Amino acid sequence: MSTPRLRGKPPVWVFVAATIAAVAVALTALAVLGSRSLPARTGPPVEQLAVERTVLTPSVIELTVRNTGPDPVQIAQISVNDAYVAFTGSTEPLNRLGKDVLRLDYPWQEGQPYAVSILTSSGAVIEHEIAAAVETPATGGNLLGLMVLLGTYVGVIPVALGMVFLPVLRRAARSVVRVLLALTVGLLAFLAGDAALEGLELAERSGGAFGGPLLVFLGAGMAFLALTAVDRFLTNRSREQADSPASLDSADGTNGRRLAFMIAIGIGLHNLGEGLAIGSAYAVGELALGTALVVGFALHNTTEGLAVVAPLTRQRPSLLRLLALGLLAGAPAIVGAVIGAAVDNAALASLLLGVGVGAIVQVIIQIAPALRNQTGRYLDPATTGGVAAGLLIMYATGLLVAA
Amino acid sequence: MSGASRRGFILGGAGVALGALPGSARAADGDPSPSAHAGHGDPSPHAGHGVHGGGINGPMFRGGAVDHATNGFNPSDVLRDFDYGKVSKLPNGRTLREWEIFAADKEIEVAPGVRFPAWTFNGRVPGPTLRCTAGDRLRVRFVNASEHPHTMHFHGIHPAEMDGVPGIGRGVIEPGGDFVYEFDAEPFGLHLYHCHVGPLAEHIARGMYGTFIIDPPKPRPKADELVMMMHGYNTTFDAQGNQLYAVNGIPFHYMHEPVRVKRGELVRIYLVNILEYDPINSFHLHGNFFDYFPTGTRLEPSEYTDTVVQAQGQRGICELRFPHVGKFMFHAHKSEFADLGWMGFFEVTE
Ligand SMILES: [Cu+2]
């Protein structure tokens, strides 16, 4: 960022520094004077606690709580299903964003729901629901091993299964491939919507101290920008070899490869989110939910392999390249599951789900030009049908996740 | 699909996954059979471990007791604290009793670490137990030192203008105001008094009530007499039930400081229910039965029982002797109220 110096004028950095200084002075003045002119906040303190993690061991319920409100919170007593229980934890007020671990002495029964009511010093009650009590698996090497295994089940294997369809696709006509790509757009659009809603829901649970729903959009925006940059880089490298940016008919198929690569990254980031969901379900002891997620996601993800290989019908990628694409799309599920199980932080998870959303949106934009027919139209009956079919397939397999 | 069978299926699936992984979490637990935890309707999944863990000894607060000194009253004292007033004779020979009661806003510690902005009579919850004899002339000077309008409304038989309700007689006593309620003590029995300003539920839920005893002209047999006023605290002020239930001010108090009585001695409990936001309350005694005198307006018991139920404002006298020494629990036989604080012990000694 060097700017040529002009004779007789101060260098640019002086202007920059002066401007920053002026803004800083103005903001400081505003903070000092403004805070004085504002009326003092009246009324009862705003007490908020988010339960970030629930660990169940025999006769003990352990809650990790964070103060997500503006005022300190003093936890005074706790009742479970309307019975006061003995517990350990800090006896000092919890300051904003402060964290504490509460160990409740309670003979919980497997599979039963529990309502934990945290009574603060001001008499406010903060409720936490445990939908179905299940002993929390011990963390550590064994759990991480399990997560790697589940991530493989959910991510790598289904994606590989989907990619097996490549030879079939090769024999298909050009129009069939177009419809297939439209189908992929439908699948991805559904995943983006689903992940966004999931992320917003999680952000809600995080209590909003770290930005709440904003985190999903932040993650989406950052991922979109980062992937766009990767795409530009790849385009620049292959510019001289391609005529039109995303034509599948280009001589050596560079664009097809690039597209497959971008789709794999997008799906990979999406699978990272899925892994997180599985990992955190296990970590919080919702074992039943975790396994349901595994079965549902595995079926659901078979279609993702199809999406990855759809742009490769006009070329003969090496087995190694296919393997790499499969891992790129599937392996992040493993990473996600490990992070989810080890960290289990709603705010982080919603940020990462947002990353998945941004990635998918970017991929859809990548695929879009390939949907054009001979007359240059995007949405003819064949492609709209493909998109709709993709949405419906995802909806149908998505039902399995909740089963 | 029922929850249990679904869970069984799902855990079965997890078992497959776990089984495929050597040294999985469960195996490391030292638990050789993963199915032992599966949903087969086993109500005590940890019975096999031979440990019960905590919580089964009943409900409890963290941190033991509240600061009675700061509160300005101790439920152990409230139990036998009868206020007979300033006694004098009227020219016609009748007994005159005079009290001065003040209303005040006061924050009290209702459970360890939990502050409650109460409205009180004489700075305590419940207010003082006023006691007199049938036929006495009563003069209660009420001083409103609170920031809210209040009254004193006595149960009993009295003129309309002494009823302590808005719009009748002196009506509402504004902050800084005072008024003398004057009436005759009748009928004999166990009564109560409370503030009667709207919203009525809030004024009562904040703590403005007390026990009012009119002894019969011929006194009841000599006994160890106790007052137990059942009530609660809606600390969230949402009028949806209560977070804490208590007798004489502090939940679980008599768990730490049992009510001490003597074996074989006649014990008389003046039991009053002023619980707000829940329709009924109850009293259940362990290891014993008692004679029950509803409202105390007749000298013959109506029932020999170990459990009585009272709606809000209802009250009755329990008479009993403990034949055995030891600790005997008493509590609401609405178990939820017991778990939320309405629970205590008698300790019977020789
Ligand atoms: Cu009042």
PDB file of N, CA, C and O in Angstrom, chain B residues 197-256:
ATOM      1  N   VAL B 197     -56.163  -5.002  51.470  1.00  0.00           N
ATOM      2  CA  VAL B 197     -56.097  -3.982  50.416  1.00  0.00           C
ATOM      3  C   VAL B 197     -55.796  -4.691  49.098  1.00  0.00           C
ATOM      4  O   VAL B 197     -55.048  -5.666  49.070  1.00  0.00           O
ATOM      5  N   GLY B 198     -56.398  -4.194  48.009  1.00  0.00           N
ATOM      6  CA  GLY B 198     -56.176  -4.817  46.701  1.00  0.00           C
ATOM      7  C   GLY B 198     -54.858  -4.402  46.085  1.00  0.00           C
ATOM      8  O   GLY B 198     -54.358  -3.312  46.363  1.00  0.00           O
ATOM      9  N   PRO B 199     -54.252  -5.245  45.271  1.00  0.00           N
ATOM     10  CA  PRO B 199     -54.687  -6.611  45.003  1.00  0.00           C
ATOM     11  C   PRO B 199     -54.449  -7.503  46.228  1.00  0.00           C
ATOM     12  O   PRO B 199     -53.317  -7.619  46.693  1.00  0.00           O
ATOM     13  N   LEU B 200     -55.534  -8.058  46.693  1.00  0.00           N
ATOM     14  CA  LEU B 200     -55.521  -8.798  47.945  1.00  0.00           C
ATOM     15  C   LEU B 200     -54.469  -9.900  47.968  1.00  0.00           C
ATOM     16  O   LEU B 200     -53.737 -10.071  48.945  1.00  0.00           O
ATOM     17  N   ALA B 201     -54.397 -10.635  46.872  1.00  0.00           N
ATOM     18  CA  ALA B 201     -53.450 -11.755  46.832  1.00  0.00           C
ATOM     19  C   ALA B 201     -52.025 -11.272  47.043  1.00  0.00           C
ATOM     20  O   ALA B 201     -51.242 -11.905  47.753  1.00  0.00           O
ATOM     21  N   GLU B 202     -51.672 -10.131  46.453  1.00  0.00           N
ATOM     22  CA  GLU B 202     -50.299  -9.679  46.603  1.00  0.00           C
ATOM     23  C   GLU B 202     -50.014  -9.248  48.035  1.00  0.00           C
ATOM     24  O   GLU B 202     -48.974  -9.567  48.603  1.00  0.00           O
ATOM     25  N   HIS B 203     -50.966  -8.512  48.646  1.00  0.00           N
ATOM     26  CA  HIS B 203     -50.717  -8.050  50.013  1.00  0.00           C
ATOM     27  C   HIS B 203     -50.550  -9.223  50.973  1.00  0.00           C
ATOM     28  O   HIS B 203     -49.774  -9.156  51.921  1.00  0.00           O
ATOM     29  N   ILE B 204     -51.281 -10.301  50.706  1.00  0.00           N
ATOM     30  CA  ILE B 204     -51.130 -11.469  51.569  1.00  0.00           C
ATOM     31  C   ILE B 204     -49.855 -12.234  51.220  1.00  0.00           C
ATOM     32  O   ILE B 204     -49.067 -12.599  52.095  1.00  0.00           O
ATOM     33  N   ALA B 205     -49.622 -12.432  49.910  1.00  0.00           N
ATOM     34  CA  ALA B 205     -48.437 -13.192  49.506  1.00  0.00           C
ATOM     35  C   ALA B 205     -47.144 -12.517  49.964  1.00  0.00           C
ATOM     36  O   ALA B 205     -46.137 -13.178  50.179  1.00  0.00           O
ATOM     37  N   ARG B 206     -47.181 -11.185  50.139  1.00  0.00           N
ATOM     38  CA  ARG B 206     -45.978 -10.477  50.589  1.00  0.00           C
ATOM     39  C   ARG B 206     -45.709 -10.659  52.082  1.00  0.00           C
ATOM     40  O   ARG B 206     -44.652 -10.256  52.572  1.00  0.00           O
ATOM     41  N   GLY B 207     -46.692 -11.192  52.808  1.00  0.00           N
ATOM     42  CA  GLY B 207     -46.417 -11.503  54.213  1.00  0.00           C
ATOM     43  C   GLY B 207     -47.303 -10.834  55.247  1.00  0.00           C
ATOM     44  O   GLY B 207     -47.016 -10.918  56.443  1.00  0.00           O
ATOM     45  N   MET B 208     -48.407 -10.188  54.821  1.00  0.00           N
ATOM     46  CA  MET B 208     -49.211  -9.432  55.790  1.00  0.00           C
ATOM     47  C   MET B 208     -50.322 -10.280  56.397  1.00  0.00           C
ATOM     48  O   MET B 208     -51.490 -10.185  56.000  1.00  0.00           O
ATOM     49  N   TYR B 209     -49.956 -11.116  57.361  1.00  0.00           N
ATOM     50  CA  TYR B 209     -50.927 -11.957  58.054  1.00  0.00           C
ATOM     51  C   TYR B 209     -50.371 -12.353  59.418  1.00  0.00           C
ATOM     52  O   TYR B 209     -49.162 -12.255  59.672  1.00  0.00           O
ATOM     53  N   GLY B 210     -51.270 -12.806  60.275  1.00  0.00           N
ATOM     54  CA  GLY B 210     -50.853 -13.272  61.595  1.00  0.00           C
ATOM     55  C   GLY B 210     -51.977 -14.075  62.231  1.00  0.00           C
ATOM     56  O   GLY B 210     -53.111 -14.084  61.747  1.00  0.00           O
ATOM     57  N   THR B 211     -51.642 -14.756  63.325  1.00  0.00           N
ATOM     58  CA  THR B 211     -52.621 -15.595  64.022  1.00  0.00           C
ATOM     59  C   THR B 211     -53.314 -14.784  65.115  1.00  0.00           C
ATOM     60  O   THR B 211     -52.692 -13.942  65.768  1.00  0.00           O
ATOM     61  N   PHE B 212     -54.607 -15.026  65.297  1.00  0.00           N
ATOM     62  CA  PHE B 212     -55.420 -14.286  66.253  1.00  0.00           C
ATOM     63  C   PHE B 212     -56.203 -15.319  67.063  1.00  0.00           C
ATOM     64  O   PHE B 212     -57.076 -15.994  66.517  1.00  0.00           O
ATOM     65  N   ILE B 213     -55.839 -15.467  68.346  1.00  0.00           N
ATOM     66  CA  ILE B 213     -56.453 -16.505  69.174  1.00  0.00           C
ATOM     67  C   ILE B 213     -57.387 -15.871  70.208  1.00  0.00           C
ATOM     68  O   ILE B 213     -56.979 -14.959  70.940  1.00  0.00           O
ATOM     69  N   ILE B 214     -58.631 -16.341  70.264  1.00  0.00           N
ATOM     70  CA  ILE B 214     -59.556 -15.933  71.331  1.00  0.00           C
ATOM     71  C   ILE B 214     -59.802 -17.163  72.194  1.00  0.00           C
ATOM     72  O   ILE B 214     -60.412 -18.141  71.735  1.00  0.00           O
ATOM     73  N   ASP B 215     -59.274 -17.110  73.414  1.00  0.00           N
ATOM     74  CA  ASP B 215     -59.451 -18.252  74.313  1.00  0.00           C
ATOM     75  C   ASP B 215     -60.884 -18.306  74.816  1.00  0.00           C
ATOM     76  O   ASP B 215     -61.524 -17.260  75.007  1.00  0.00           O
ATOM     77  N   PRO B 216     -61.373 -19.542  75.068  1.00  0.00           N
ATOM     78  CA  PRO B 216     -62.727 -19.656  75.638  1.00  0.00           C
ATOM     79  C   PRO B 216     -62.745 -19.087  77.054  1.00  0.00           C
ATOM     80  O   PRO B 216     -61.699 -19.012  77.703  1.00  0.00           O
ATOM     81  N   PRO B 217     -63.947 -18.699  77.560  1.00  0.00           N
ATOM     82  CA  PRO B 217     -64.024 -18.108  78.912  1.00  0.00           C
ATOM     83  C   PRO B 217     -63.424 -19.041  79.962  1.00  0.00           C
ATOM     84  O   PRO B 217     -62.725 -18.591  80.870  1.00  0.00           O
ATOM     85  N   LYS B 218     -63.732 -20.336  79.844  1.00  0.00           N
ATOM     86  CA  LYS B 218     -63.095 -21.305  80.741  1.00  0.00           C
ATOM     87  C   LYS B 218     -61.915 -21.856  79.955  1.00  0.00           C
ATOM     88  O   LYS B 218     -62.087 -22.491  78.898  1.00  0.00           O
ATOM     89  N   PRO B 219     -60.699 -21.584  80.402  1.00  0.00           N
ATOM     90  CA  PRO B 219     -59.528 -21.914  79.579  1.00  0.00           C
ATOM     91  C   PRO B 219     -59.475 -23.399  79.203  1.00  0.00           C
ATOM     92  O   PRO B 219     -59.974 -24.254  79.928  1.00  0.00           O
ATOM     93  N   ARG B 220     -58.828 -23.660  78.076  1.00  0.00           N
ATOM     94  CA  ARG B 220     -58.567 -25.040  77.674  1.00  0.00           C
ATOM     95  C   ARG B 220     -57.573 -25.645  78.658  1.00  0.00           C
ATOM     96  O   ARG B 220     -56.840 -24.909  79.338  1.00  0.00           O
ATOM     97  N   PRO B 221     -57.511 -26.985  78.729  1.00  0.00           N
ATOM     98  CA  PRO B 221     -56.548 -27.619  79.641  1.00  0.00           C
ATOM     99  C   PRO B 221     -55.127 -27.112  79.379  1.00  0.00           C
ATOM    100  O   PRO B 221     -54.768 -26.804  78.247  1.00  0.00           O
ATOM    101  N   LYS B 222     -54.349 -27.057  80.453  1.00  0.00           N
ATOM    102  CA  LYS B 222     -52.965 -26.595  80.351  1.00  0.00           C
ATOM    103  C   LYS B 222     -52.185 -27.482  79.377  1.00  0.00           C
ATOM    104  O   LYS B 222     -52.332 -28.707  79.386  1.00  0.00           O
ATOM    105  N   ALA B 223     -51.394 -26.850  78.520  1.00  0.00           N
ATOM    106  CA  ALA B 223     -50.653 -27.612  77.530  1.00  0.00           C
ATOM    107  C   ALA B 223     -49.439 -26.833  77.063  1.00  0.00           C
ATOM    108  O   ALA B 223     -49.316 -25.633  77.324  1.00  0.00           O
ATOM    109  N   ASP B 224     -48.549 -27.543  76.380  1.00  0.00           N
ATOM    110  CA  ASP B 224     -47.437 -26.880  75.687  1.00  0.00           C
ATOM    111  C   ASP B 224     -48.022 -26.379  74.371  1.00  0.00           C
ATOM    112  O   ASP B 224     -48.330 -27.176  73.476  1.00  0.00           O
ATOM    113  N   GLU B 225     -48.217 -25.069  74.254  1.00  0.00           N
ATOM    114  CA  GLU B 225     -48.941 -24.534  73.105  1.00  0.00           C
ATOM    115  C   GLU B 225     -48.012 -24.015  72.021  1.00  0.00           C
ATOM    116  O   GLU B 225     -47.031 -23.316  72.307  1.00  0.00           O
ATOM    117  N   LEU B 226     -48.351 -24.328  70.800  1.00  0.00           N
ATOM    118  CA  LEU B 226     -47.525 -23.956  69.658  1.00  0.00           C
ATOM    119  C   LEU B 226     -48.397 -23.312  68.584  1.00  0.00           C
ATOM    120  O   LEU B 226     -49.521 -23.747  68.359  1.00  0.00           O
ATOM    121  N   VAL B 227     -47.832 -22.311  67.919  1.00  0.00           N
ATOM    122  CA  VAL B 227     -48.515 -21.711  66.769  1.00  0.00           C
ATOM    123  C   VAL B 227     -47.797 -22.149  65.510  1.00  0.00           C
ATOM    124  O   VAL B 227     -46.564 -22.077  65.436  1.00  0.00           O
ATOM    125  N   MET B 228     -48.540 -22.648  64.532  1.00  0.00           N
ATOM    126  CA  MET B 228     -47.943 -22.986  63.239  1.00  0.00           C
ATOM    127  C   MET B 228     -48.790 -22.360  62.139  1.00  0.00           C
ATOM    128  O   MET B 228     -49.918 -22.777  61.914  1.00  0.00           O
ATOM    129  N   MET B 229     -48.224 -21.366  61.501  1.00  0.00           N
ATOM    130  CA  MET B 229     -48.926 -20.706  60.414  1.00  0.00           C
ATOM    131  C   MET B 229     -48.299 -21.171  59.101  1.00  0.00           C
ATOM    132  O   MET B 229     -47.113 -20.942  58.854  1.00  0.00           O
ATOM    133  N   MET B 230     -49.095 -21.813  58.259  1.00  0.00           N
ATOM    134  CA  MET B 230     -48.596 -22.348  56.994  1.00  0.00           C
ATOM    135  C   MET B 230     -48.735 -21.283  55.910  1.00  0.00           C
ATOM    136  O   MET B 230     -49.812 -20.692  55.762  1.00  0.00           O
ATOM    137  N   HIS B 231     -47.653 -21.080  55.170  1.00  0.00           N
ATOM    138  CA  HIS B 231     -47.687 -20.039  54.135  1.00  0.00           C
ATOM    139  C   HIS B 231     -46.602 -20.333  53.098  1.00  0.00           C
ATOM    140  O   HIS B 231     -45.984 -21.399  53.130  1.00  0.00           O
ATOM    141  N   GLY B 232     -46.392 -19.421  52.158  1.00  0.00           N
ATOM    142  CA  GLY B 232     -45.394 -19.649  51.110  1.00  0.00           C
ATOM    143  C   GLY B 232     -44.857 -18.350  50.562  1.00  0.00           C
ATOM    144  O   GLY B 232     -45.301 -17.257  50.953  1.00  0.00           O
ATOM    145  N   TYR B 233     -43.870 -18.458  49.697  1.00  0.00           N
ATOM    146  CA  TYR B 233     -43.285 -17.273  49.043  1.00  0.00           C
ATOM    147  C   TYR B 233     -43.258 -17.473  47.539  1.00  0.00           C
ATOM    148  O   TYR B 233     -42.651 -18.417  47.040  1.00  0.00           O
ATOM    149  N   ASN B 234     -43.911 -16.576  46.843  1.00  0.00           N
ATOM    150  CA  ASN B 234     -43.881 -16.566  45.380  1.00  0.00           C
ATOM    151  C   ASN B 234     -42.773 -15.588  44.984  1.00  0.00           C
ATOM    152  O   ASN B 234     -43.018 -14.411  44.740  1.00  0.00           O
ATOM    153  N   THR B 235     -41.544 -16.076  44.982  1.00  0.00           N
ATOM    154  CA  THR B 235     -40.397 -15.157  44.838  1.00  0.00           C
ATOM    155  C   THR B 235     -40.318 -14.530  43.453  1.00  0.00           C
ATOM    156  O   THR B 235     -39.652 -13.522  43.269  1.00  0.00           O
ATOM    157  N   THR B 236     -40.970 -15.154  42.457  1.00  0.00           N
ATOM    158  CA  THR B 236     -40.929 -14.587  41.106  1.00  0.00           C
ATOM    159  C   THR B 236     -42.069 -13.597  40.875  1.00  0.00           C
ATOM    160  O   THR B 236     -42.118 -12.953  39.834  1.00  0.00           O
ATOM    161  N   PHE B 237     -42.990 -13.498  41.842  1.00  0.00           N
ATOM    162  CA  PHE B 237     -44.123 -12.564  41.754  1.00  0.00           C
ATOM    163  C   PHE B 237     -44.923 -12.753  40.480  1.00  0.00           C
ATOM    164  O   PHE B 237     -45.413 -11.790  39.902  1.00  0.00           O
ATOM    165  N   ASP B 238     -45.050 -14.003  40.035  1.00  0.00           N
ATOM    166  CA  ASP B 238     -45.832 -14.256  38.828  1.00  0.00           C
ATOM    167  C   ASP B 238     -47.202 -14.844  39.162  1.00  0.00           C
ATOM    168  O   ASP B 238     -47.965 -15.196  38.269  1.00  0.00           O
ATOM    169  N   ALA B 239     -47.504 -14.947  40.455  1.00  0.00           N
ATOM    170  CA  ALA B 239     -48.787 -15.487  40.913  1.00  0.00           C
ATOM    171  C   ALA B 239     -49.015 -16.921  40.441  1.00  0.00           C
ATOM    172  O   ALA B 239     -50.149 -17.379  40.407  1.00  0.00           O
ATOM    173  N   GLN B 240     -47.952 -17.601  40.049  1.00  0.00           N
ATOM    174  CA  GLN B 240     -48.063 -18.990  39.610  1.00  0.00           C
ATOM    175  C   GLN B 240     -47.454 -19.887  40.682  1.00  0.00           C
ATOM    176  O   GLN B 240     -46.292 -20.264  40.597  1.00  0.00           O
ATOM    177  N   GLY B 241     -48.233 -20.225  41.687  1.00  0.00           N
ATOM    178  CA  GLY B 241     -47.704 -21.078  42.747  1.00  0.00           C
ATOM    179  C   GLY B 241     -46.606 -20.367  43.509  1.00  0.00           C
ATOM    180  O   GLY B 241     -46.443 -19.141  43.430  1.00  0.00           O
ATOM    181  N   ASN B 242     -45.852 -21.129  44.293  1.00  0.00           N
ATOM    182  CA  ASN B 242     -44.791 -20.557  45.113  1.00  0.00           C
ATOM    183  C   ASN B 242     -43.493 -21.319  44.897  1.00  0.00           C
ATOM    184  O   ASN B 242     -43.517 -22.492  44.573  1.00  0.00           O
ATOM    185  N   GLN B 243     -42.391 -20.625  45.093  1.00  0.00           N
ATOM    186  CA  GLN B 243     -41.095 -21.282  45.014  1.00  0.00           C
ATOM    187  C   GLN B 243     -40.727 -21.897  46.367  1.00  0.00           C
ATOM    188  O   GLN B 243     -39.928 -22.821  46.437  1.00  0.00           O
ATOM    189  N   LEU B 244     -41.293 -21.324  47.446  1.00  0.00           N
ATOM    190  CA  LEU B 244     -40.940 -21.776  48.793  1.00  0.00           C
ATOM    191  C   LEU B 244     -42.202 -21.907  49.633  1.00  0.00           C
ATOM    192  O   LEU B 244     -43.114 -21.079  49.522  1.00  0.00           O
ATOM    193  N   TYR B 245     -42.237 -22.949  50.452  1.00  0.00           N
ATOM    194  CA  TYR B 245     -43.362 -23.157  51.373  1.00  0.00           C
ATOM    195  C   TYR B 245     -42.786 -23.248  52.772  1.00  0.00           C
ATOM    196  O   TYR B 245     -41.701 -23.809  52.970  1.00  0.00           O
ATOM    197  N   ALA B 246     -43.525 -22.704  53.751  1.00  0.00           N
ATOM    198  CA  ALA B 246     -42.944 -22.637  55.088  1.00  0.00           C
ATOM    199  C   ALA B 246     -44.013 -22.670  56.158  1.00  0.00           C
ATOM    200  O   ALA B 246     -45.214 -22.559  55.882  1.00  0.00           O
ATOM    201  N   VAL B 247     -43.538 -22.842  57.370  1.00  0.00           N
ATOM    202  CA  VAL B 247     -44.353 -22.670  58.563  1.00  0.00           C
ATOM    203  C   VAL B 247     -43.604 -21.655  59.412  1.00  0.00           C
ATOM    204  O   VAL B 247     -42.403 -21.799  59.647  1.00  0.00           O
ATOM    205  N   ASN B 248     -44.312 -20.589  59.814  1.00  0.00           N
ATOM    206  CA  ASN B 248     -43.735 -19.549  60.679  1.00  0.00           C
ATOM    207  C   ASN B 248     -42.515 -18.854  60.068  1.00  0.00           C
ATOM    208  O   ASN B 248     -41.569 -18.508  60.768  1.00  0.00           O
ATOM    209  N   GLY B 249     -42.508 -18.688  58.755  1.00  0.00           N
ATOM    210  CA  GLY B 249     -41.537 -17.771  58.163  1.00  0.00           C
ATOM    211  C   GLY B 249     -40.429 -18.356  57.329  1.00  0.00           C
ATOM    212  O   GLY B 249     -40.097 -17.813  56.291  1.00  0.00           O
ATOM    213  N   ILE B 250     -39.801 -19.462  57.781  1.00  0.00           N
ATOM    214  CA  ILE B 250     -38.606 -19.928  57.081  1.00  0.00           C
ATOM    215  C   ILE B 250     -38.739 -21.407  56.673  1.00  0.00           C
ATOM    216  O   ILE B 250     -38.911 -22.272  57.544  1.00  0.00           O
ATOM    217  N   PRO B 251     -38.651 -21.696  55.377  1.00  0.00           N
ATOM    218  CA  PRO B 251     -38.732 -23.083  54.908  1.00  0.00           C
ATOM    219  C   PRO B 251     -37.675 -23.984  55.562  1.00  0.00           C
ATOM    220  O   PRO B 251     -36.559 -23.530  55.832  1.00  0.00           O
ATOM    221  N   PHE B 252     -38.047 -25.207  55.820  1.00  0.00           N
ATOM    222  CA  PHE B 252     -37.152 -26.239  56.373  1.00  0.00           C
ATOM    223  C   PHE B 252     -36.588 -25.898  57.756  1.00  0.00           C
ATOM    224  O   PHE B 252     -35.738 -26.623  58.268  1.00  0.00           O
ATOM    225  N   HIS B 253     -37.050 -24.787  58.374  1.00  0.00           N
ATOM    226  CA  HIS B 253     -36.415 -24.348  59.622  1.00  0.00           C
ATOM    227  C   HIS B 253     -36.412 -25.444  60.684  1.00  0.00           C
ATOM    228  O   HIS B 253     -35.393 -25.699  61.336  1.00  0.00           O
ATOM    229  N   TYR B 254     -37.575 -26.109  60.870  1.00  0.00           N
ATOM    230  CA  TYR B 254     -37.658 -27.089  61.966  1.00  0.00           C
ATOM    231  C   TYR B 254     -36.990 -28.414  61.604  1.00  0.00           C
ATOM    232  O   TYR B 254     -37.010 -29.357  62.392  1.00  0.00           O
ATOM    233  N   MET B 255     -36.410 -28.492  60.388  1.00  0.00           N
ATOM    234  CA  MET B 255     -35.567 -29.639  60.069  1.00  0.00           C
ATOM    235  C   MET B 255     -34.236 -29.496  60.810  1.00  0.00           C
ATOM    236  O   MET B 255     -33.670 -30.467  61.284  1.00  0.00           O
ATOM    237  N   HIS B 256     -33.724 -28.259  60.874  1.00  0.00           N
ATOM    238  CA  HIS B 256     -32.444 -28.009  61.562  1.00  0.00           C
ATOM    239  C   HIS B 256     -32.647 -27.792  63.053  1.00  0.00           C
ATOM    240  O   HIS B 256     -31.800 -28.142  63.858  1.00  0.00           O
TER     241      HIS B 256
END
